[in-house]
N, CA, C and O atoms as a MOPAC input file, in Angstrom:
PM7 MOZYME 1SCF
protein

 N     -7.68200 1    -0.69000 1     0.31100 1
 C     -8.01300 1     0.68800 1     0.06800 1
 C     -9.55100 1     1.00100 1    -0.23800 1
 O    -10.14800 1     0.35100 1    -1.09700 1
 N    -10.13700 1     1.95900 1     0.45100 1
 C    -11.58500 1     2.02700 1     0.29000 1
 C    -11.89300 1     3.43500 1    -0.49300 1
 O    -11.33300 1     4.47800 1    -0.15700 1
 N    -12.72000 1     3.37200 1    -1.43400 1
 C    -13.12300 1     4.61000 1    -2.04600 1
 C    -13.49100 1     5.64000 1    -1.24200 1
 O    -14.03200 1     5.34800 1    -0.17600 1
 N    -13.30100 1     6.87500 1    -1.54200 1
 C    -13.54400 1     7.95600 1    -0.63400 1
 C    -13.80800 1     9.42700 1    -1.41800 1
 O    -13.40900 1     9.58500 1    -2.57100 1
 N    -14.39200 1    10.29800 1    -0.81100 1
 C    -14.33300 1    11.57000 1    -1.33600 1
 C    -13.32400 1    12.37400 1    -0.48000 1
 O    -13.24800 1    12.18900 1     0.73500 1
 N    -12.52400 1    13.30300 1    -1.16000 1
 C    -11.60700 1    13.94100 1    -0.43100 1
 C    -11.81500 1    15.50000 1    -0.65400 1
 O    -11.76100 1    15.87300 1    -1.82600 1
 N    -12.02800 1    16.38000 1     0.24700 1
 C    -12.04900 1    17.73200 1     0.47500 1
 C    -10.85500 1    18.33000 1     0.90900 1
 O    -10.52900 1    18.21700 1     2.09100 1
 N    -10.10900 1    18.99700 1     0.05200 1
 C     -8.97800 1    19.59300 1     0.06700 1
 C     -8.86700 1    21.05500 1     0.16800 1
 O     -9.34900 1    21.73300 1    -0.74000 1
 N     -8.20200 1    21.70700 1     1.31700 1
 C     -8.35600 1    23.13400 1     1.48900 1
 C     -6.70700 1    23.36800 1     1.64900 1
 O     -6.05500 1    22.78500 1     2.51500 1
 N     -6.19900 1    24.19300 1     0.80300 1
 C     -4.87700 1    24.80100 1     0.91400 1
 C     -4.71100 1    26.15400 1     1.15200 1
 O     -5.42100 1    26.90800 1     0.48600 1
 N     -3.87600 1    26.67700 1     2.01100 1
 C     -3.56500 1    28.17700 1     2.21100 1
 C     -2.09600 1    28.32100 1     1.96300 1
 O     -1.30500 1    27.59200 1     2.56100 1
 N     -1.73500 1    29.13400 1     1.19600 1
 C     -0.25800 1    29.33500 1     0.79300 1
 C     -0.23900 1    30.88900 1     0.95900 1
 O     -0.93500 1    31.63600 1     0.27200 1
 N      0.56200 1    31.27900 1     1.86500 1
 C      0.86700 1    32.72500 1     2.30400 1
 C     -0.56300 1    33.52500 1     2.26700 1
 O     -0.72900 1    34.60300 1     1.69500 1
 N     -1.45700 1    32.87400 1     2.90700 1
 C     -2.89600 1    33.59800 1     3.08100 1
 C     -3.88300 1    33.35900 1     2.03700 1
 O     -5.05300 1    33.65800 1     2.27200 1
 N     -3.55600 1    32.85600 1     0.90500 1
 C     -4.24500 1    32.50700 1    -0.25900 1
 C     -4.97200 1    31.27700 1    -0.14400 1
 O     -4.31500 1    30.24000 1    -0.05600 1
 N     -6.35700 1    31.22200 1    -0.12900 1
 C     -7.05500 1    29.88100 1     0.00000 1
 C     -7.44600 1    29.24700 1    -1.24200 1
 O     -7.81300 1    29.95700 1    -2.17800 1
 N     -7.40300 1    27.86500 1    -1.36200 1
 C     -8.12400 1    27.26700 1    -2.50700 1
 C     -8.67200 1    25.93900 1    -1.88800 1
 O     -8.10200 1    25.36400 1    -0.96100 1
 N     -9.84000 1    25.49500 1    -2.48500 1
 C    -10.58300 1    24.41900 1    -2.04100 1
 C    -11.02800 1    23.60300 1    -3.22000 1
 O    -11.56600 1    24.17400 1    -4.16800 1
 N    -10.85500 1    22.40400 1    -3.22300 1
 C    -11.17900 1    21.50300 1    -4.35500 1
 C    -11.86400 1    20.17500 1    -3.60900 1
 O    -11.67100 1    19.99000 1    -2.40700 1
 N    -12.58400 1    19.36900 1    -4.31800 1
 C    -13.09100 1    18.12700 1    -3.96800 1
 C    -12.74000 1    17.05800 1    -5.07400 1
 O    -12.90800 1    17.28500 1    -6.27200 1
 N    -12.26300 1    15.93400 1    -4.59900 1
 C    -11.85300 1    14.84100 1    -5.52300 1
 C    -12.24300 1    13.63400 1    -5.03800 1
 O    -12.53200 1    13.46000 1    -3.85500 1
 N    -12.27400 1    12.65200 1    -6.00600 1
 C    -12.52500 1    11.33000 1    -5.59100 1
 C    -11.12400 1    10.65300 1    -5.24800 1
 O    -10.11000 1    11.05000 1    -5.82200 1
 N    -11.07500 1     9.62300 1    -4.30100 1
 C     -9.69800 1     9.11400 1    -3.96900 1
 C    -10.01800 1     7.77100 1    -3.38100 1
 O    -11.08200 1     7.16200 1    -3.49100 1
 N     -8.87800 1     7.38300 1    -2.70700 1
 C     -8.88000 1     6.28900 1    -1.91200 1
 C     -8.22600 1     6.31200 1    -0.66000 1
 O     -7.25800 1     7.06000 1    -0.52400 1
 N     -8.59200 1     5.63900 1     0.22600 1
 C     -7.84500 1     5.78700 1     1.71600 1
 C     -7.74100 1     4.44400 1     2.47200 1
 O     -8.49400 1     3.48900 1     2.28000 1
 N     -6.83300 1     4.48100 1     3.25700 1
 C     -6.53700 1     3.18700 1     4.09900 1
 C     -6.34000 1     3.76500 1     5.62100 1
 O     -5.38300 1     4.49600 1     5.87900 1
 N     -7.23400 1     3.42100 1     6.53800 1
 C     -7.22300 1     3.91400 1     7.85800 1
 C     -6.94100 1     2.95400 1     9.00700 1
 O     -7.59500 1     1.91800 1     9.13200 1
 N     -5.90000 1     3.32500 1     9.90400 1
 C     -5.66700 1     2.58700 1    10.97900 1
 C     -5.72600 1     3.48000 1    12.13800 1
 O     -5.63200 1     4.69400 1    11.95400 1
 N     -5.89400 1     2.92700 1    13.48700 1
 C     -5.91800 1     3.71800 1    14.50900 1
 C     -4.99000 1     4.94800 1    14.81200 1
 O     -5.48500 1     5.91600 1    15.39000 1
 N     -3.76200 1     4.95300 1    14.47500 1
 C     -2.61100 1     5.95700 1    14.55100 1
 C     -2.05800 1     6.31500 1    13.12200 1
 O     -1.06000 1     7.02900 1    13.02700 1
 N     -2.62200 1     5.88300 1    12.14900 1
 C     -2.01000 1     6.02000 1    10.64300 1
 C     -3.17600 1     6.09400 1     9.73700 1
 O     -4.26100 1     5.64000 1    10.10100 1
 N     -3.00600 1     6.67500 1     8.50700 1
 C     -3.65200 1     6.84700 1     7.40100 1
 C     -2.96700 1     7.17100 1     6.03000 1
 O     -2.00900 1     7.93400 1     5.90200 1
 N     -3.51300 1     6.57000 1     5.15100 1
 C     -2.86900 1     6.89000 1     3.74700 1
 C     -4.01900 1     7.28200 1     2.90100 1
 O     -4.92600 1     6.46200 1     2.76200 1
 N     -4.08800 1     8.39300 1     2.34100 1
 C     -5.00500 1     9.01800 1     1.51800 1
 C     -4.51000 1     9.41400 1     0.07800 1
 O     -3.57600 1    10.20800 1    -0.03200 1
 N     -5.11500 1     8.87800 1    -1.01500 1
 C     -4.64100 1     9.03600 1    -2.42500 1
 C     -5.78400 1     9.72500 1    -3.06900 1
 O     -6.94800 1     9.37400 1    -2.87800 1
 N     -5.41400 1    10.76900 1    -3.87900 1
 C     -6.26100 1    11.50200 1    -4.80500 1
 C     -5.59900 1    11.96900 1    -6.04300 1
 O     -4.37400 1    12.08200 1    -6.09900 1
 N     -6.47400 1    12.27600 1    -7.15700 1
 C     -6.03100 1    12.99200 1    -8.30400 1
 C     -6.31400 1    14.30600 1    -8.41100 1
 O     -7.46700 1    14.71500 1    -8.26800 1
 N     -5.17600 1    15.19600 1    -8.70300 1
 C     -5.42400 1    16.49600 1    -9.02100 1
 C     -5.59400 1    16.74400 1   -10.47000 1
 O     -5.69800 1    15.67700 1   -11.07500 1
 N     -5.65100 1    17.66500 1   -11.14500 1
 C     -5.90500 1    17.63900 1   -12.68400 1
 C     -4.86500 1    17.12300 1   -13.29800 1
 O     -5.20300 1    16.35600 1   -14.20000 1
 N     -3.47000 1    17.27100 1   -13.13000 1
 C     -2.29700 1    16.71800 1   -13.86300 1
 C     -1.31500 1    15.87900 1   -12.85900 1
 O     -0.12800 1    15.69700 1   -13.13000 1
 N     -1.95300 1    15.37600 1   -11.64400 1
 C     -1.11600 1    14.70700 1   -10.66300 1
 C     -1.72900 1    13.65500 1    -9.82500 1
 O     -2.95400 1    13.68200 1    -9.71000 1
 N     -1.08100 1    12.76500 1    -9.24500 1
 C     -1.42700 1    11.85200 1    -8.18900 1
 C     -0.89900 1    12.39900 1    -6.85900 1
 O      0.31100 1    12.62700 1    -6.83600 1
 N     -1.58000 1    12.64000 1    -5.78700 1
 C     -1.18800 1    13.04400 1    -4.56500 1
 C     -1.45800 1    11.81100 1    -3.51100 1
 O     -2.49400 1    11.15400 1    -3.41300 1
 N     -0.26700 1    11.67800 1    -2.76100 1
 C     -0.40400 1    10.68200 1    -1.68100 1
 C     -0.04000 1    11.27500 1    -0.42000 1
 O      1.10000 1    11.71100 1    -0.26100 1
 N     -0.98900 1    11.33700 1     0.57600 1
 C     -0.83200 1    11.86100 1     1.87800 1
 C     -0.66500 1    10.73600 1     2.85900 1
 O     -1.61500 1     9.95300 1     2.90800 1
 N      0.34200 1    10.50500 1     3.63900 1
 C      0.62100 1     9.45200 1     4.61800 1
 C      0.82700 1    10.02000 1     5.82800 1
 O      1.55900 1    11.00000 1     5.96300 1
 N      0.15400 1     9.41200 1     6.87000 1
 C      0.20000 1     9.79000 1     8.41600 1
 C      0.66600 1     8.62400 1     9.37300 1
 O      0.20600 1     7.49100 1     9.22700 1
 N      1.51000 1     8.89600 1    10.27200 1
 C      1.91700 1     7.89600 1    11.22700 1
 C      2.49200 1     8.55900 1    12.37000 1
 O      3.50000 1     9.25400 1    12.24700 1
 N      1.79900 1     8.35200 1    13.69000 1
 C      2.28900 1     9.11600 1    14.71600 1
 C      2.35900 1    10.40800 1    14.52000 1
 O      1.40300 1    10.99400 1    14.01300 1
 N      3.53800 1    11.09400 1    14.90000 1
 C      3.96100 1    12.58600 1    14.71100 1
 C      4.52200 1    12.80900 1    13.27800 1
 O      5.08700 1    13.88800 1    13.09800 1
 N      4.45000 1    11.96400 1    12.25900 1
 C      5.04100 1    12.21700 1    11.20300 1
 C      3.97400 1    12.17900 1     9.89300 1
 O      2.91300 1    11.56000 1     9.98000 1
 N      4.28600 1    12.75500 1     8.92600 1
 C      3.44900 1    13.02000 1     7.70100 1
 C      4.27900 1    13.02000 1     6.42300 1
 O      5.38300 1    13.56500 1     6.44600 1
 N      3.82400 1    12.44500 1     5.30600 1
 C      4.41400 1    12.63900 1     4.11500 1
 C      3.46400 1    13.04400 1     3.05500 1
 O      2.33200 1    12.57200 1     2.94700 1
 N      3.99700 1    13.97600 1     2.24700 1
 C      2.99000 1    14.49000 1     1.15400 1
 C      3.91000 1    14.31000 1    -0.12100 1
 O      4.95400 1    14.93500 1    -0.30700 1
 N      3.41000 1    13.43400 1    -0.90700 1
 C      3.97300 1    12.93700 1    -2.27500 1
 C      3.18400 1    13.30600 1    -3.59200 1
 O      2.12500 1    12.75800 1    -3.89900 1
 N      3.78100 1    14.25400 1    -4.31400 1
 C      2.90700 1    14.67400 1    -5.54800 1
 C      3.82900 1    14.15700 1    -6.89300 1
 O      5.01500 1    14.45000 1    -7.04600 1
 N      3.16300 1    13.47200 1    -7.66700 1
 C      3.89500 1    13.10300 1    -9.07100 1
 C      2.87700 1    13.55700 1   -10.22900 1
 O      1.71900 1    13.13900 1   -10.25800 1
 N      3.29900 1    14.26900 1   -10.99100 1
 C      2.55700 1    14.74100 1   -12.05500 1
 C      3.37600 1    15.99500 1   -12.86700 1
 O      4.59500 1    16.00100 1   -13.03700 1
 N      2.57100 1    16.90600 1   -13.26500 1
 C      3.07600 1    18.06000 1   -13.98100 1
 C      4.46500 1    18.55200 1   -13.30400 1
 O      5.43800 1    18.93600 1   -13.95300 1
 N      4.40400 1    18.48600 1   -12.07700 1
 C      5.59400 1    18.84800 1   -11.24800 1
 C      5.64500 1    17.78000 1    -9.98800 1
 O      4.58300 1    17.22300 1    -9.70900 1
 N      6.62100 1    17.51800 1    -9.34400 1
 C      6.86500 1    16.50800 1    -8.35500 1
 C      7.15200 1    17.21300 1    -7.02500 1
 O      7.81700 1    18.24800 1    -7.06200 1
 N      6.74200 1    16.77800 1    -5.94400 1
 C      7.07400 1    17.19400 1    -4.69800 1
 C      7.07500 1    15.99800 1    -3.60500 1
 O      6.15500 1    15.18600 1    -3.51100 1
 N      8.15500 1    16.00200 1    -2.84600 1
 C      8.08600 1    15.16500 1    -1.80900 1
 C      8.35100 1    15.74100 1    -0.43300 1
 O      9.49800 1    16.10700 1    -0.17900 1
 N      7.48000 1    15.84600 1     0.40100 1
 C      7.65900 1    16.42200 1     1.66100 1
 C      7.53900 1    15.37000 1     2.79100 1
 O      6.65800 1    14.50900 1     2.79100 1
 N      8.51000 1    15.49800 1     3.78100 1
 C      8.62700 1    14.59400 1     4.98700 1
 C      8.56400 1    15.35800 1     6.06300 1
 O      9.54400 1    16.01400 1     6.41800 1
 N      7.34800 1    15.38000 1     6.76100 1
 C      7.18200 1    16.26800 1     7.99600 1
 C      7.19200 1    15.57600 1     9.26200 1
 O      6.62300 1    14.49900 1     9.44200 1
 N      7.89600 1    16.25700 1    10.20500 1
 C      8.14000 1    15.82000 1    11.55500 1
 C      7.56400 1    16.82900 1    12.57800 1
 O      8.24300 1    17.85500 1    12.62400 1
 N      6.64700 1    16.82100 1    13.29500 1
 C      6.34500 1    17.94400 1    14.25000 1
 C      7.16400 1    18.60100 1    14.94600 1
 O      7.70300 1    17.94900 1    15.84000 1
 N      7.51900 1    19.91700 1    14.83200 1
 C      8.55000 1    20.73500 1    15.49800 1
 C      9.97600 1    20.55300 1    14.99800 1
 O     10.95700 1    20.78000 1    15.70600 1
 N     10.03700 1    20.11400 1    13.68800 1
 C     11.29400 1    19.90900 1    13.10200 1
 C     11.46600 1    20.44300 1    11.79700 1
 O     10.48100 1    20.65600 1    11.09000 1
 N     12.82900 1    20.72100 1    11.34100 1
 C     13.00900 1    21.13200 1     9.98500 1
 C     13.44700 1    19.93500 1     9.24400 1
 O     14.29700 1    19.21700 1     9.77000 1
 N     12.94100 1    19.61400 1     8.01400 1
 C     13.38800 1    18.45200 1     7.44300 1
 C     13.53700 1    18.55900 1     5.86100 1
 O     12.91300 1    19.45800 1     5.29700 1
 N     14.21700 1    17.81300 1     5.22000 1
 C     14.69500 1    17.87200 1     3.65000 1
 C     13.57700 1    17.32600 1     2.90800 1
 O     12.90400 1    16.41700 1     3.39300 1
 N     13.31600 1    17.84500 1     1.69600 1
 C     12.53100 1    17.37600 1     0.86900 1
 C     12.96700 1    17.64200 1    -0.56700 1
 O     14.01900 1    18.21800 1    -0.84200 1
 N     12.13700 1    17.20900 1    -1.42400 1
 C     12.56300 1    17.43000 1    -3.07900 1
 C     11.37500 1    18.08400 1    -3.72700 1
 O     10.21600 1    17.97400 1    -3.32600 1
 N     11.76500 1    18.75200 1    -4.73600 1
 C     10.83700 1    19.54600 1    -5.86900 1
 C     11.46400 1    19.12300 1    -7.06300 1
 O     12.68800 1    19.04200 1    -7.16000 1
 N     10.56500 1    18.81000 1    -8.10700 1
 C     10.87500 1    18.73200 1    -9.57300 1
 C      9.95700 1    19.43000 1   -10.61800 1
 O      8.75000 1    19.19200 1   -10.67500 1
 N     10.56000 1    20.25700 1   -11.39700 1
 C      9.78800 1    20.91300 1   -12.25500 1
 C     10.36800 1    20.97000 1   -13.72800 1
 O     11.40400 1    21.61500 1   -13.89200 1
 N      9.84900 1    20.42000 1   -14.67900 1
 C     10.23700 1    20.58100 1   -16.06100 1
 C     11.51200 1    19.79000 1   -16.20300 1
 O     12.32000 1    20.17400 1   -17.04800 1
 N     11.79900 1    18.67600 1   -15.43500 1
 C     12.92100 1    17.89900 1   -15.61300 1
 C     14.09500 1    18.13200 1   -14.84400 1
 O     15.11200 1    17.44700 1   -14.94600 1
 N     13.91800 1    19.37700 1   -13.85100 1
 C     14.91700 1    19.75600 1   -12.99700 1
 C     14.51100 1    19.45100 1   -11.81600 1
 O     13.31900 1    19.67800 1   -11.61200 1
 N     15.25000 1    18.90900 1   -10.77000 1
 C     14.91400 1    18.78100 1    -9.35400 1
 C     15.83200 1    19.39200 1    -8.35200 1
 O     17.01200 1    19.57500 1    -8.65000 1
 N     15.39500 1    19.69500 1    -7.26700 1
 C     16.14200 1    20.37300 1    -6.27100 1
 C     15.76800 1    19.99600 1    -4.82600 1
 O     14.85900 1    19.19900 1    -4.59300 1
 N     16.43800 1    20.54500 1    -3.93600 1
 C     16.28600 1    20.39500 1    -2.51200 1
 C     15.32700 1    21.33600 1    -2.04900 1
 O     15.38100 1    22.44900 1    -2.57100 1
 N     14.35200 1    21.10800 1    -1.07500 1
 C     13.65300 1    22.06700 1    -0.26000 1
 C     13.64900 1    21.49300 1     1.02800 1
 O     13.99000 1    20.33600 1     1.27500 1
 N     13.16900 1    22.51100 1     2.02000 1
 C     12.98400 1    22.14400 1     3.34100 1
 C     11.70800 1    22.52900 1     3.79600 1
 O     10.99300 1    23.35500 1     3.22900 1
 N     11.38300 1    21.80800 1     5.01200 1
 C      9.94800 1    22.26500 1     5.53100 1
 C     10.34900 1    22.40900 1     7.09100 1
 O     11.12200 1    21.67300 1     7.70400 1
 N      9.61000 1    23.58300 1     7.61300 1
 C      9.59200 1    23.58300 1     9.08000 1
 C      8.18300 1    23.41900 1     9.47500 1
 O      7.29200 1    24.23700 1     9.24600 1
 N      8.03700 1    22.13700 1    10.17200 1
 C      6.70400 1    21.80600 1    10.56700 1
 C      6.40600 1    22.34000 1    11.85500 1
 O      7.13700 1    22.20200 1    12.83500 1
 N      5.13000 1    23.06000 1    11.83400 1
 C      4.50400 1    23.52900 1    13.09100 1
 C      3.36000 1    22.82900 1    13.66300 1
 O      2.99400 1    23.02700 1    14.82200 1
 N      2.73200 1    21.92700 1    12.78200 1
 C      1.56900 1    21.21100 1    13.51500 1
 C      1.24200 1    20.02900 1    12.44300 1
 O      1.06100 1    20.23900 1    11.24300 1
 N      1.19400 1    18.75000 1    13.07000 1
 C      0.68200 1    17.56000 1    12.37100 1
 C     -0.73000 1    17.25800 1    13.30700 1
 O     -0.66900 1    16.79200 1    14.44500 1
 N     -1.69200 1    17.52500 1    12.78300 1
 C     -2.88500 1    17.17200 1    13.53600 1
 C     -3.94900 1    16.30500 1    12.74400 1
 O     -4.26400 1    16.69500 1    11.61900 1
 N     -4.51500 1    15.17100 1    13.25000 1
 C     -5.42400 1    14.34000 1    12.55000 1
 C     -6.28100 1    13.68400 1    13.43800 1
 O     -5.91200 1    13.52100 1    14.60100 1
 N     -7.37300 1    13.28400 1    13.06000 1
 C     -8.37100 1    12.47700 1    13.64400 1
 C     -8.78500 1    11.51100 1    12.81400 1
 O     -9.19900 1    11.83700 1    11.70200 1
 N     -8.75100 1    10.29300 1    13.16300 1
 C     -9.00700 1     9.08500 1    12.37700 1
 C    -10.36600 1     8.27700 1    12.78100 1
 O    -10.37600 1     8.00100 1    13.98100 1
 N    -11.28600 1     7.92000 1    12.20500 1
 C    -12.50800 1     7.17600 1    12.72000 1
 C    -12.56500 1     5.99400 1    11.64600 1
 O    -11.78000 1     5.88200 1    10.70500 1
 N    -13.64700 1     5.11300 1    11.94600 1
 C    -14.02400 1     4.13600 1    11.01100 1
 C    -14.01100 1     4.43900 1     9.62400 1
 O    -13.34900 1     3.76300 1     8.83600 1
 N    -14.80200 1     5.55600 1     9.22200 1
 C    -15.15000 1     5.77000 1     7.93200 1
 C    -14.69800 1     7.18900 1     7.68300 1
 O    -15.43300 1     7.70000 1     6.83800 1
 N    -13.83900 1     7.94300 1     8.07200 1
 C    -13.23100 1     9.28100 1     7.77000 1
 C    -11.98400 1     9.58700 1     8.52800 1
 O    -11.62600 1     9.03800 1     9.57000 1
 N    -11.35600 1    10.55100 1     7.86300 1
 C     -9.95300 1    11.10200 1     8.40100 1
 C    -10.10000 1    12.62000 1     8.24300 1
 O    -10.55400 1    13.15800 1     7.23300 1
 N     -9.70000 1    13.21200 1     9.26400 1
 C     -9.53500 1    14.73700 1     9.13800 1
 C     -7.92400 1    15.08200 1     9.36000 1
 O     -7.23500 1    14.52900 1    10.21700 1
 N     -7.52500 1    15.92700 1     8.58700 1
 C     -5.95100 1    16.15400 1     8.53600 1
 C     -5.74200 1    17.51300 1     8.48100 1
 O     -6.34900 1    18.19100 1     7.65200 1
 N     -4.89900 1    18.04000 1     9.32100 1
 C     -4.33500 1    19.57000 1     9.24000 1
 C     -2.83800 1    19.61600 1     9.41600 1
 O     -2.32900 1    19.35200 1    10.50600 1
 N     -2.08500 1    19.96700 1     8.29600 1
 C     -0.72300 1    20.16400 1     8.42600 1
 C     -0.37800 1    21.52700 1     8.14000 1
 O     -0.74700 1    22.06900 1     7.09800 1
 N      0.42200 1    22.20300 1     9.15100 1
 C      0.84700 1    23.47800 1     8.98900 1
 C      2.32200 1    23.49300 1     8.95600 1
 O      2.90000 1    22.88400 1     9.85700 1
 N      2.98600 1    24.07000 1     8.09300 1
 C      4.37800 1    24.08000 1     7.78400 1
 C      4.94600 1    25.24800 1     6.95900 1
 O      4.15900 1    25.83700 1     6.21800 1
 N      6.13100 1    25.61300 1     7.00500 1
 C      6.64700 1    26.51600 1     6.04300 1
 C      7.57300 1    25.89000 1     5.17900 1
 O      8.41600 1    25.11300 1     5.62800 1
 N      7.48800 1    26.16600 1     3.95900 1
 C      8.09400 1    25.60300 1     2.87100 1
 C      9.28700 1    26.52400 1     2.51000 1
 O      9.04200 1    27.66300 1     2.11300 1
 N     10.55500 1    26.09600 1     2.62600 1
 C     11.72300 1    26.69100 1     2.39200 1
 C     12.35100 1    26.30700 1     1.02400 1
 O     12.84200 1    25.19000 1     0.85900 1
 N     12.32900 1    27.25400 1     0.03800 1
 C     13.01100 1    27.11300 1    -1.16300 1
 C     14.08700 1    28.17200 1    -1.47100 1
 O     13.78000 1    29.28300 1    -1.90400 1
 N     15.23300 1    27.83200 1    -1.25800 1
 C     16.26900 1    28.60800 1    -1.40700 1
 C     16.12800 1    29.75900 1    -0.04000 1
 O     16.05900 1    29.39600 1     1.13400 1
 N     16.10600 1    31.07000 1    -0.46400 1
 C     15.91900 1    32.10100 1     0.54300 1
 C     14.40700 1    32.36700 1     0.74600 1
 O     14.06600 1    33.15200 1     1.63100 1
 N     13.48300 1    31.75400 1    -0.03000 1
 C     12.09600 1    32.07600 1     0.02100 1
 C     11.41900 1    31.25300 1     1.16500 1
 O     11.78400 1    30.09700 1     1.38000 1
 N     10.54300 1    31.78100 1     1.81700 1
 C      9.82300 1    31.06000 1     2.86800 1
 C      8.19300 1    31.26500 1     2.58000 1
 O      7.65700 1    32.37300 1     2.60300 1
 N      7.58900 1    30.19200 1     2.34300 1
 C      5.87900 1    30.18200 1     2.15400 1
 C      5.31900 1    29.44600 1     3.17800 1
 O      5.57800 1    28.26700 1     3.41700 1
 N      4.42300 1    30.26800 1     3.87800 1
 C      3.63900 1    29.53500 1     4.86500 1
 C      2.58200 1    28.84700 1     4.25900 1
 O      1.83800 1    29.42700 1     3.46800 1
 N      2.41500 1    27.44500 1     4.60700 1
 C      1.46000 1    26.58300 1     4.09300 1
 C      0.53100 1    25.97900 1     5.14100 1
 O      0.90500 1    25.87200 1     6.30900 1
 N     -0.67400 1    25.58400 1     4.73700 1
 C     -1.61000 1    24.87000 1     5.51700 1
 C     -2.25000 1    24.01400 1     4.48300 1
 O     -2.63800 1    24.43600 1     3.39300 1
 N     -2.33700 1    22.71500 1     4.91900 1
 C     -3.08100 1    21.65700 1     4.10100 1
 C     -3.98900 1    20.98400 1     4.86700 1
 O     -3.57700 1    20.12600 1     5.64900 1
 N     -5.41000 1    21.27900 1     4.75600 1
 C     -6.49000 1    20.55400 1     5.47500 1
 C     -7.29100 1    19.46000 1     4.45100 1
 O     -7.81900 1    19.81900 1     3.39800 1
 N     -7.28600 1    18.22100 1     4.89000 1
 C     -8.05500 1    17.06300 1     4.10100 1
 C     -9.27200 1    16.66400 1     5.06900 1
 O     -9.21700 1    16.61500 1     6.29800 1
 N    -10.29300 1    16.41200 1     4.32200 1
 C    -11.52100 1    15.46600 1     4.86200 1
 C    -11.66200 1    14.61200 1     4.06400 1
 O    -12.06200 1    14.92700 1     2.94200 1
 N    -11.38300 1    13.26600 1     4.37600 1
 C    -11.66800 1    12.08900 1     3.52500 1
 C    -12.78800 1    11.24200 1     4.13700 1
 O    -12.68600 1    10.83000 1     5.29200 1
 N    -13.94800 1    10.95700 1     3.30800 1
 C    -14.95300 1    10.25200 1     3.79500 1
 C    -15.27500 1     8.88800 1     2.99500 1
 O    -15.14800 1     8.88300 1     1.77100 1
 N    -15.58700 1     8.02100 1     3.51300 1
 C    -15.86800 1     6.73500 1     2.88900 1
 C    -17.14000 1     7.04800 1     2.05000 1
 O    -18.02100 1     7.72900 1     2.57400 1
 N    -17.29100 1     6.57900 1     0.74200 1
 C    -18.55000 1     6.80200 1    -0.06400 1
 C    -19.57700 1     5.91400 1     0.49000 1
 O    -20.70900 1     5.90100 1     0.00700 1

């Protein structure tokens, strides 16, 4: 794993947020693993081919398993309780170079009858 700076942009139902964090990454021609800390959590984003995983462990937990064009099951945990969620993946896009990775994930997060439109963008660059 190589040290990197990660710029994270999230859009949830049209609301944007952006943060910059220090992290680590491992890059391959058609795969990547990016790890960074949020205030109260560790986030791991893994990409391989047409699949992506977003795993968050901390004040709440989240496990998303994304497959382009498919609906997939995931998990969420808050305050000691856990439950099932689903994602409808619209796009998994990324570019990997020798010293950086650009990632864009677009999906709908389904929690019960609620649907939240999500977009996650990452730019990870070696320090």
